[in-house]
Each structure stands twice: as C-alpha cells, then as structure tokens.
Amino acid sequence: MTDNKQKKLTIIGSGVWGSALATLAKRNQHLVRLWSRHSAESLEAVIADADIILSAVSIKGVRPTIEKLQALTLPEKVVLVTATKGLDPLTTRTPSQIWQEAFPSYSIVVLSGPNLSKEIQQGLPAATVVASNNISAAEIVQSVFTSENFRVYVNSDPLGTELGGTLKNVMAIAAGVCDGLQLGTNAKAGLITRALPEMIRVGIYLGAQASTFFGLSGLGDLIATCNSPLSRNYQVGYGLSQGKSLEKILENLKGTAEGINTTEVLIRIAQTKEIYVPISHQIYRLLKGEITPQEAVKALMEREPRSEFHGLEI
C-alpha cells in the first residue's frame, strides 16, 4: 500500500542523519521541519500539525527528547518514528521500547538499514527498512521516503530491525581493527560471517526474529558499516589498530560512534543472561584498554572449536 498524499514531517535532530532523512523527504515533496535544541522555533510549534514525528537523535538524547514531547500535546494520529541506533545505558532497552513505554497509545516505527548519511546526501542508491507492530503506520513512513534512489521495505519485527542496526556497530569496530592490522580478505570475511550469528544470538534472546537479521537492517547494515571508512565505528577500530588511544580518536571524530556505548551495554546484558558473544567481548576489552588489538585477534583465534551455528535455531 502506498499513500502519495503530501505529509507534514517533523525531524528532531539536525545532525548528518537527520539532515539526510530530511533531504529524502523533501525530494518527495513532503513538508519537512528540522528541529534541534538550538532551533529558534519551539518544539511545540513544529509538531503542532505533524503527520509524522521522527527522532534522529543519539541514544543519549532519546530520553530528553521524549521528556520534552511528553510535556506537550501530540497530534492525535501522529506516527512516531525512531531512527536511533543504540542501547540505553540506564535500562539496556532499545529506543523503540523506550518510545513505546512513553507513548503506549501511539504507533512506533523503527527506521534502520545500510544507510551511510554522506552517500544518501549525494543521491546514491540505497535501501532501508521501516518496521512496526502496526504495518499501516510503517507503510505511511514507507510512502514518505521511497524514491527512485531510496528503496524502503516494510516488516513487522521492529525489535529485530532495531537490534540489527545497533549490534552491527560493535562489529564495525572489530572490522576497523581487522583492516588496520592488514589481516587480509580471509580474516575480514570470517569476522563478518561470524559476527552475524553473534548478533542473532543476542536478538533471539531479547525476543527478535532470527530471520530479520538476514535482511537489510541486519546483514545489509553489517556489510555496509564493516566495509566503509565513512563509518565512525569503523574509524574507531582502525584508529585503535594504529596504536592511537580511544580518547585521541574521539577527539578527531566527527559525530558519535554509538558502538562504544553499545559494546558496554551489550556486555552487561550478555554477562547477566549468559549469552555467548566472543567478538563483542574482545572489543569490550580492547575499548577498556585491557588488551591490544593483536591480543584481541589472538584470543579469538585460540577459542575452543565449536559447530558453526552454535546456540542458534537456524
């Protein structure tokens, strides 16, 4: 189902991701208002008659954004979209779970995929997923962003869609290390392939569908982020492989590398729930300065042999 009617879209978060999404919607002739805490116009004014409110803030900005909106009166039939990738350090929950708890009577849609902002701004072809428990709401968002250069797919597993885009950031750090150490194509292929079942193990435990991780928001985003120097998480891993300190890397990084926070929260979940996450565990130790990149690789290679799909019902 496609709704071609012009929509009024408010995007909260005017960083590179929010701006890229604004560009896509404007190209489709929708009315877009981009808002941040530095905007002259009030948040109340820009959401007053919105059909869609899309949050493109970082994970640390999710709760403050929700609190601002809770103090206002939202349009009765507005669709709420979260385009944030990360895990809340306070509750270990995903952004959509936080949004749904705050606004239980509204439809929540997750937007996630292999979407490097700079390429989207350049008009290069890309695809993404919009997922919701309310498929009609997802289809509304699909109609806003679908174009000849941006393919949008719908699914009914918002949690899996969200976790794919979140967990791959941890793996992108590992990919940056792999390339920085010049470990070769075989090692890189092995890393990315083994990263996927690790992501699926976490997803299954948290209630996501395994099949979602084989789609754009899982495997697709994993491939894109692990192979692009445009990825901030990849840049972190690459910098660590060159002997740079994490503090120095972050000083020169443009934007937020969500994989750093995600790694810490993921390890807390994995330790509590006893989930097997060997790659994430070594990245955690590397980020904490407990091991060198070379030691992380050695630890992964020396693990006890297992079946290829250990712990997975696939």
XYZ file of N, CA, C and O in Angstrom, residues 62-63 66-67 70 74 80 82 88 90-109 133 162:
124
model
N 17.693 10.360 23.513
C 16.353 9.785 23.393
C 15.465 10.171 24.570
O 14.346 10.682 24.388
N 15.931 9.942 25.777
C 15.102 10.239 26.944
C 14.785 11.733 27.078
O 13.631 12.098 27.340
N 12.080 12.548 24.551
C 10.782 12.018 24.976
C 10.178 12.882 26.074
O 8.975 13.196 26.063
N 11.003 13.293 27.024
C 10.510 14.130 28.121
C 9.963 15.457 27.605
O 8.941 15.958 28.100
N 6.591 14.680 26.011
C 5.574 14.321 26.995
C 4.957 15.556 27.645
O 3.827 15.514 28.139
N 0.607 16.001 21.680
C 0.918 15.482 20.352
C -0.345 15.403 19.500
O -1.434 15.164 20.038
N 5.018 8.038 15.268
C 6.321 8.313 15.863
C 7.358 7.359 15.271
O 7.165 6.142 15.281
N 11.453 6.217 15.160
C 12.777 6.291 15.774
C 13.823 5.807 14.771
O 13.699 4.718 14.216
N 20.095 1.854 25.571
C 20.062 2.796 26.687
C 20.921 2.274 27.842
O 20.665 1.187 28.355
N 21.023 3.140 30.857
C 20.307 3.092 32.138
C 19.474 1.822 32.271
O 19.492 1.154 33.310
N 18.766 1.457 31.206
C 17.830 0.334 31.276
C 18.208 -0.843 30.379
O 17.575 -1.898 30.465
N 19.186 -0.672 29.502
C 19.625 -1.621 28.471
C 18.546 -1.845 27.401
O 18.637 -2.775 26.614
N 17.557 -0.983 27.340
C 16.475 -1.132 26.375
C 16.812 -0.424 25.066
O 17.679 0.450 25.017
N 16.078 -0.805 24.011
C 16.262 -0.165 22.717
C 15.435 1.122 22.665
O 14.487 1.295 23.446
N 15.759 2.023 21.734
C 14.985 3.264 21.628
C 13.492 3.042 21.428
O 12.668 3.717 22.063
N 13.103 2.106 20.551
C 11.669 1.907 20.294
C 10.933 1.420 21.540
O 9.763 1.772 21.752
N 11.607 0.618 22.353
C 10.985 0.164 23.603
C 10.745 1.327 24.549
O 9.719 1.395 25.239
N 11.689 2.263 24.570
C 11.539 3.447 25.420
C 10.415 4.337 24.893
O 9.588 4.851 25.656
N 10.372 4.511 23.575
C 9.316 5.317 22.961
C 7.938 4.700 23.203
O 6.980 5.405 23.523
N 7.827 3.378 23.050
C 6.529 2.730 23.213
C 6.032 2.815 24.643
O 4.832 2.998 24.885
N 6.949 2.700 25.590
C 6.568 2.819 27.002
C 6.073 4.230 27.308
O 5.128 4.416 28.069
N 6.718 5.217 26.706
C 6.350 6.609 26.960
C 5.042 6.998 26.269
O 4.273 7.810 26.785
N 4.800 6.406 25.086
C 3.605 6.753 24.302
C 2.868 5.478 23.891
O 2.870 5.091 22.714
N 2.255 4.793 24.845
C 1.647 3.482 24.572
C 0.496 3.500 23.579
O 0.194 2.481 22.962
N -0.163 4.630 23.409
C -1.322 4.683 22.513
C -0.951 5.115 21.093
O -1.826 5.217 20.233
N 0.338 5.351 20.839
C 0.789 5.783 19.516
C 1.532 4.660 18.796
O 2.140 3.796 19.417
N 1.486 4.712 17.466
C 2.231 3.748 16.665
C 3.697 4.157 16.609
O 4.014 5.314 16.305
N 4.581 3.212 16.884
C 6.023 3.443 16.841
C 6.596 2.685 15.652
O 6.338 1.494 15.481
N 7.389 3.381 14.837
C 8.017 2.778 13.669
C 9.531 2.908 13.801
O 10.037 3.964 14.172
N 4.816 -2.800 14.766
C 3.732 -3.733 15.082
C 2.457 -3.322 14.356
O 1.527 -4.103 14.244
N 15.733 -3.039 14.766
C 16.490 -2.109 15.589
C 17.800 -2.722 16.089
O 18.862 -2.079 16.039
